[in-house]
Short mmCIF file of C-alpha atoms in Angstrom, two decimals:
data_model
loop_
_atom_site.label_atom_id
_atom_site.label_comp_id
_atom_site.label_asym_id
_atom_site.label_seq_id
_atom_site.Cartn_x
_atom_site.Cartn_y
_atom_site.Cartn_z
CA GLU V 1 58.42 28.01 72.31
CA ARG V 2 58.76 32.10 71.11
CA ALA V 3 62.44 32.50 71.29
CA ASN V 4 63.00 29.35 68.85
CA HIS V 5 60.92 30.60 66.65
CA VAL V 6 63.49 33.69 66.65
CA ARG V 7 66.26 31.67 66.72
CA ARG V 8 64.58 29.47 63.58
CA TRP V 9 64.00 33.29 61.82
CA TRP V 10 66.31 31.94 58.51
CA ALA V 11 64.60 28.55 57.92
CA GLN V 12 60.87 29.62 56.40
CA PRO V 13 63.18 32.10 54.09
CA LEU V 14 65.12 29.19 53.05
CA VAL V 15 62.67 26.75 52.67
CA ARG V 16 60.84 29.20 49.96
CA ALA V 17 64.18 29.99 48.37
CA VAL V 18 64.84 26.20 47.86
CA VAL V 19 60.83 25.64 46.19
CA ALA V 20 62.00 28.90 43.91
CA LEU V 21 64.77 27.44 42.50
CA ALA V 22 63.37 23.99 42.27
CA LEU V 23 59.94 24.77 40.09
CA PRO V 24 61.08 25.34 36.46
CA PHE V 25 62.49 21.75 37.75
CA ALA V 26 60.12 20.71 39.39
CA VAL V 27 57.17 22.02 36.88
CA PRO V 28 58.17 20.15 34.18
CA ALA V 29 59.26 17.24 35.59
CA ILE V 30 55.52 16.51 36.86
CA ILE V 31 54.15 17.42 32.65
CA THR V 32 56.55 14.93 31.62
CA LEU V 33 55.05 12.45 33.86
CA LEU V 34 51.67 13.46 33.36
CA ILE V 35 52.61 13.09 30.02
CA TRP V 36 53.75 9.00 30.27
CA ALA V 37 50.83 9.10 32.12
CA LEU V 38 48.57 9.33 29.55
CA PRO V 39 46.54 5.52 28.42
CA GLY V 40 48.79 4.85 24.28
CA SER V 41 52.50 6.66 23.64
CA PRO V 42 52.77 10.32 23.48
CA VAL V 43 52.90 10.64 19.31
CA SER V 44 49.75 8.19 19.55
CA ILE V 45 48.07 10.88 21.99
CA ILE V 46 49.77 13.81 19.41
CA CYS V 47 49.03 12.19 16.03
CA PRO V 48 46.47 9.15 16.67
CA GLY V 49 46.89 7.51 13.57
CA CYS V 50 49.20 9.10 11.27
CA ASP V 51 52.08 7.39 9.22
CA GLY V 52 55.25 7.24 9.94
CA ALA V 53 54.69 7.16 14.16
CA GLU V 54 58.41 6.15 14.54
CA GLY V 55 59.43 8.65 12.02
CA LEU V 56 57.89 11.86 14.76
CA ALA V 57 58.74 9.70 18.34
CA GLN V 58 62.48 10.26 16.69
CA ARG V 59 61.96 14.22 15.82
CA TRP V 60 60.67 15.17 19.11
CA ASN V 61 62.56 12.73 21.14
CA LEU V 62 59.37 10.58 22.23
CA ASP V 63 61.49 7.35 21.20
CA GLN V 64 63.82 6.43 24.25
CA GLY V 65 61.70 7.16 27.99
CA MET V 66 60.88 9.86 29.82
CA VAL V 67 63.54 10.18 31.30
CA HIS V 68 65.75 10.93 28.17
CA PHE V 69 63.20 13.33 27.09
CA TYR V 70 62.68 15.65 29.94
CA THR V 71 67.11 15.80 30.78
CA ASN V 72 67.26 15.80 27.27
CA TRP V 73 64.52 19.09 27.41
CA MET V 74 65.60 20.65 30.42
CA GLY V 75 69.20 20.74 29.27
CA GLY V 76 68.46 22.23 26.11
CA ALA V 77 65.99 24.71 27.94
CA LEU V 78 68.81 25.65 30.44
CA HIS V 79 70.61 26.76 27.22
CA GLY V 80 67.44 28.64 25.39
CA GLU V 81 66.84 26.15 23.62
CA PHE V 82 62.85 24.66 23.48
CA GLY V 83 62.80 22.83 20.41
CA ASN V 84 60.37 23.91 17.52
CA SER V 85 56.56 23.76 18.14
CA TRP V 86 54.74 20.67 17.49
CA ARG V 87 51.10 21.52 16.54
CA VAL V 88 49.88 25.48 16.97
CA VAL V 89 52.44 26.47 14.53
CA GLN V 90 54.37 23.82 13.11
CA GLY V 91 58.10 23.92 13.24
CA VAL V 92 58.75 27.74 14.15
CA PRO V 93 60.94 27.73 17.31
CA ILE V 94 59.21 27.91 21.04
CA ALA V 95 61.81 30.73 22.32
CA GLU V 96 60.53 33.01 19.17
CA LEU V 97 57.22 32.70 20.78
CA LEU V 98 57.47 33.02 24.00
CA GLY V 99 60.16 35.43 23.71
CA PRO V 100 57.68 38.44 23.05
CA ALA V 101 54.62 37.21 25.54
CA ILE V 102 56.42 36.70 28.65
CA PRO V 103 56.38 40.65 28.54
CA VAL V 104 52.41 40.68 27.45
CA THR V 105 51.77 38.64 30.82
CA VAL V 106 54.10 40.21 32.38
CA THR V 107 52.45 43.85 31.80
CA LEU V 108 49.03 42.57 32.08
CA ILE V 109 49.75 41.28 35.59
CA LEU V 110 51.83 44.22 37.29
CA LEU V 111 48.92 46.39 35.81
CA ALA V 112 46.63 44.18 37.41
CA MET V 113 48.29 44.13 40.81
CA VAL V 114 47.50 47.80 40.66
CA PRO V 115 44.57 48.47 41.90
CA LEU V 116 45.39 45.30 44.22
CA PHE V 117 47.97 47.15 45.69
CA LEU V 118 45.79 50.48 46.57
CA ALA V 119 43.28 48.19 48.11
CA SER V 120 45.83 46.78 50.21
CA ALA V 121 47.10 50.80 51.21
CA LEU V 122 43.96 51.91 51.96
CA ALA V 123 42.31 49.31 53.87
CA GLY V 124 45.65 49.28 55.51
CA LEU V 125 44.84 52.48 56.84
CA GLY V 126 41.69 52.73 57.09
CA TRP V 127 41.03 54.62 54.86
CA ILE V 128 38.14 51.85 52.47
CA PRO V 129 34.43 52.57 55.16
CA ARG V 130 33.61 48.15 56.28
CA GLN V 131 30.54 48.91 54.88
CA LEU V 132 31.45 48.83 51.17
CA ASP V 133 32.71 45.34 51.94
CA PRO V 134 29.36 43.09 50.76
CA LEU V 135 29.62 45.40 47.64
CA PHE V 136 33.35 44.71 46.36
CA GLN V 137 32.52 41.09 47.82
CA ALA V 138 29.58 41.13 45.06
CA ILE V 139 31.97 42.12 42.32
CA GLY V 140 34.18 39.94 43.41
CA LEU V 141 31.55 37.23 42.54
CA VAL V 142 31.58 37.92 38.76
CA PRO V 143 34.53 35.39 36.54
CA ALA V 144 36.61 36.84 34.33
CA MET V 145 35.84 35.68 31.55
CA VAL V 146 32.42 36.90 31.15
CA PRO V 147 33.68 40.61 31.13
CA ALA V 148 36.34 39.57 29.03
CA LEU V 149 33.91 37.90 26.10
CA VAL V 150 32.60 41.67 26.93
CA VAL V 151 35.24 43.57 26.44
CA TYR V 152 36.49 41.53 23.24
CA ALA V 153 33.39 42.15 21.71
CA VAL V 154 33.08 45.74 22.13
CA ILE V 155 36.98 45.87 20.85
CA ALA V 156 35.95 43.41 18.43
CA LEU V 157 32.99 46.16 17.18
CA ARG V 158 35.40 48.93 17.70
CA PHE V 159 38.53 47.82 15.67
CA GLY V 160 36.82 45.86 13.36
CA ALA V 161 36.62 41.34 13.53
CA ASN V 162 40.05 41.57 12.10
CA MET V 163 41.64 44.80 13.51
CA ALA V 164 40.75 42.94 17.41
CA ASP V 165 44.11 40.72 16.38
CA GLY V 166 46.15 42.89 15.61
CA PRO V 167 48.98 45.59 17.25
CA GLU V 168 46.73 48.09 17.17
CA SER V 169 43.67 46.97 19.97
CA LEU V 170 46.48 45.41 22.45
CA THR V 171 47.18 48.40 23.82
CA ALA V 172 43.11 48.04 25.33
CA LYS V 173 43.36 44.80 25.71
CA LEU V 174 46.04 45.24 28.47
CA LEU V 175 44.08 47.10 30.02
CA TRP V 176 40.65 45.85 30.13
CA GLY V 177 42.35 42.72 30.39
CA ALA V 178 44.00 43.83 33.87
CA ILE V 179 41.39 46.23 35.35
CA ILE V 180 39.04 42.15 34.83
CA LEU V 181 41.74 40.44 36.22
CA GLY V 182 42.44 42.44 38.97
CA ILE V 183 38.11 43.72 39.76
CA THR V 184 36.97 39.78 39.32
CA ASP V 185 37.46 36.72 41.28
CA GLY V 186 37.64 37.78 44.39
CA ALA V 187 40.95 39.92 43.88
CA LEU V 188 39.80 42.64 44.88
CA SER V 189 37.36 42.14 47.74
CA GLY V 190 40.20 39.45 49.48
CA ALA V 191 42.74 42.33 48.88
CA ILE V 192 40.56 44.63 50.95
CA VAL V 193 39.18 42.14 53.54
CA GLY V 194 43.00 40.47 53.62
CA THR V 195 44.89 43.43 54.21
CA ARG V 196 42.40 45.34 56.80
CA SER V 197 41.88 41.60 58.81
CA LEU V 198 46.05 41.52 59.12
CA PHE V 199 45.95 44.80 60.89
CA ASP V 200 43.30 44.25 62.71
CA ASN V 201 44.96 41.15 64.60
CA GLU V 202 48.28 42.92 64.38
CA ARG V 203 47.13 46.73 66.31
CA LYS V 204 45.61 44.20 69.02
CA GLN V 205 49.01 43.50 70.05
CA GLN V 206 51.00 44.35 73.74
CA TYR V 207 54.14 46.36 72.09
CA VAL V 208 51.17 48.40 69.72
CA VAL V 209 49.22 49.23 72.96
CA VAL V 210 53.61 50.29 74.74
CA ALA V 211 54.58 52.09 71.13
CA GLN V 212 50.97 54.04 71.39
CA LEU V 213 52.53 55.15 75.29
CA ARG V 214 55.23 56.21 74.17
CA GLY V 215 53.78 58.69 71.41
CA GLU V 216 55.11 56.10 68.52
CA GLY V 217 52.83 55.03 65.50
CA VAL V 218 50.26 52.26 65.00
CA LEU V 219 51.66 51.73 61.31
CA SER V 220 55.48 52.36 61.93
CA ASN V 221 55.51 49.53 64.23
CA THR V 222 53.32 47.64 63.18
CA LEU V 223 53.90 47.39 59.20
CA PRO V 224 57.57 45.78 60.13
CA ASN V 225 55.67 42.84 61.77
CA VAL V 226 53.57 42.18 58.87
CA ALA V 227 55.35 43.27 55.95
CA GLY V 228 56.41 39.24 55.45
CA ALA V 229 52.56 38.33 55.80
CA LEU V 230 51.37 40.94 53.44
CA VAL V 231 53.71 40.20 50.47
CA GLY V 232 52.58 36.36 51.54
CA GLN V 233 49.36 38.00 50.86
CA MET V 234 50.62 39.53 47.69
CA ARG V 235 52.84 36.67 46.55
CA GLY V 236 48.76 34.45 46.63
CA ARG V 237 47.02 37.38 44.73
CA MET V 238 50.05 37.65 42.04
CA LEU V 239 49.50 32.93 41.27
CA HIS V 240 45.71 33.85 41.76
CA LEU V 241 46.52 36.82 39.05
CA LEU V 242 48.27 34.09 37.39
CA SER V 243 46.08 31.15 36.86
CA GLY V 244 42.87 34.02 35.46
CA ALA V 245 45.25 35.81 33.15
CA VAL V 246 44.72 32.10 30.85
CA ILE V 247 41.64 32.36 31.24
CA VAL V 248 41.60 36.45 29.76
CA GLU V 249 44.99 36.29 27.25
CA ALA V 250 42.71 33.37 25.78
CA VAL V 251 38.76 35.76 25.59
CA LEU V 252 40.81 38.55 25.29
CA ARG V 253 43.55 36.38 22.05
CA ILE V 254 46.31 38.49 23.15
CA ASP V 255 49.87 36.69 22.72
CA GLY V 256 51.08 35.72 25.97
CA LEU V 257 52.05 32.95 28.13
CA GLY V 258 48.84 31.71 28.61
CA ASP V 259 47.00 32.29 25.06
CA TYR V 260 50.06 29.60 24.27
CA LEU V 261 49.56 27.16 26.89
CA TRP V 262 45.53 27.79 26.47
CA ARG V 263 45.74 26.67 22.88
CA ALA V 264 48.86 23.97 23.11
CA THR V 265 46.87 22.78 25.74
CA LEU V 266 44.08 21.96 23.34
CA MET V 267 46.03 21.12 20.73
CA GLN V 268 48.09 18.95 22.10
CA ASP V 269 51.31 20.34 21.17
CA PHE V 270 53.07 19.72 24.73
CA GLY V 271 56.91 21.35 23.61
CA LEU V 272 55.25 24.41 23.58
CA VAL V 273 53.07 23.21 26.44
CA LEU V 274 55.35 22.53 28.75
CA ALA V 275 58.03 25.57 28.13
CA ALA V 276 54.91 28.10 28.59
CA ALA V 277 54.92 26.65 31.74
CA THR V 278 58.01 26.56 32.51
CA GLY V 279 57.47 30.20 32.18
CA PHE V 280 55.22 30.12 34.65
CA ALA V 281 57.01 28.59 36.81
CA LEU V 282 59.70 30.80 36.65
CA VAL V 283 57.41 33.72 36.91
CA SER V 284 56.17 31.90 40.04
CA GLY V 285 59.82 31.22 41.84
CA ALA V 286 60.51 35.00 41.17
CA ILE V 287 57.62 36.22 43.45
CA LEU V 288 58.37 33.14 45.92
CA MET V 289 61.97 34.20 45.75
CA LEU V 290 61.03 37.72 46.53
CA GLN V 291 58.42 37.24 49.94
CA ALA V 292 61.80 35.65 50.68
CA LEU V 293 64.36 37.76 50.49
CA ILE V 294 62.02 40.56 52.05
CA GLU V 295 61.77 38.38 55.03
CA VAL V 296 64.50 38.11 56.14
CA ALA V 297 64.82 42.33 55.60
CA VAL V 298 62.33 41.88 58.29
CA ALA V 299 63.87 39.99 60.11
CA TRP V 300 66.92 41.48 59.97
CA HIS V 301 65.59 44.80 60.80
CA GLN V 302 63.97 43.65 63.88
CA ARG V 303 66.84 41.96 65.09
CA ARG V 304 69.23 45.22 64.84
CA ALA V 305 65.92 47.73 66.55
CA PRO V 306 65.27 45.73 69.74
CA VAL V 307 62.44 46.78 72.19
CA ILE V 308 63.57 49.44 74.51
CA PRO V 309 61.36 49.71 77.70
CA ALA V 310 59.66 53.21 78.25
CA PRO V 311 60.31 54.76 81.38
CA GLY V 312 57.25 54.25 83.49
CA VAL V 313 55.78 51.11 81.95
CA VAL V 314 55.61 47.86 82.60
#
């Protein structure tokens, strides 16, 4: 069984790559299905009781059915055309809204990953005492919304009610938002406990004992073998941060993908919902593709570094 797994090392990375490429197409398809599954026509949902519903349906390309809407929308999206916002910022091209929003959300997620990377590295090296686990787990029980509300109140007092929504406070919002995402909702405790348990299980393997008999380092032997699982854990945490970014951006009023997705959903601006959700799908797909590439690199390294028995070791 193990030999078959070794021969098919490429199967799992291939599946991840296929899923990563399919996500940007699958997510808007699912949202389109949900729109048409709601009671009533899409136009009556977006603008109930409005005069000229037929004109609105033609304007928003909702008059020829679900399949036509999806194929037309995807055709425009592949060329960078997402249409205009229906209700959130009516008439404004969605590309103009999401163009600056994507770097903001990516910056927020990358900043939030800093404490998680540090915590994982320290846990893997065994530098974080296990006695601190209850403290980290208690911090992880705090929902992100609570500290986000407190931080926004402080920023509003610091910059004023009007300035809290201006560019002057964006840096403070991003830094505090990243701290909130990185430590709440079990993100930090999960990084520490998950990484430590992964290395603990790997250190029990027989090849590690043999490597120690050769005088080799434990970390240099275990790290290549757990790299794929570590990347998988980090991908899960980044997806967790992406979902949490919707709440943090909405509370702190950060003009990112999460904030636009939240407002568009509340206002039933399905055109903006599709574009924002596709943006999240692209980010998620990029993370998944990165994991597949790292798994390929690890498998290539393992196949080029065969085990050489040490003298006197059976």
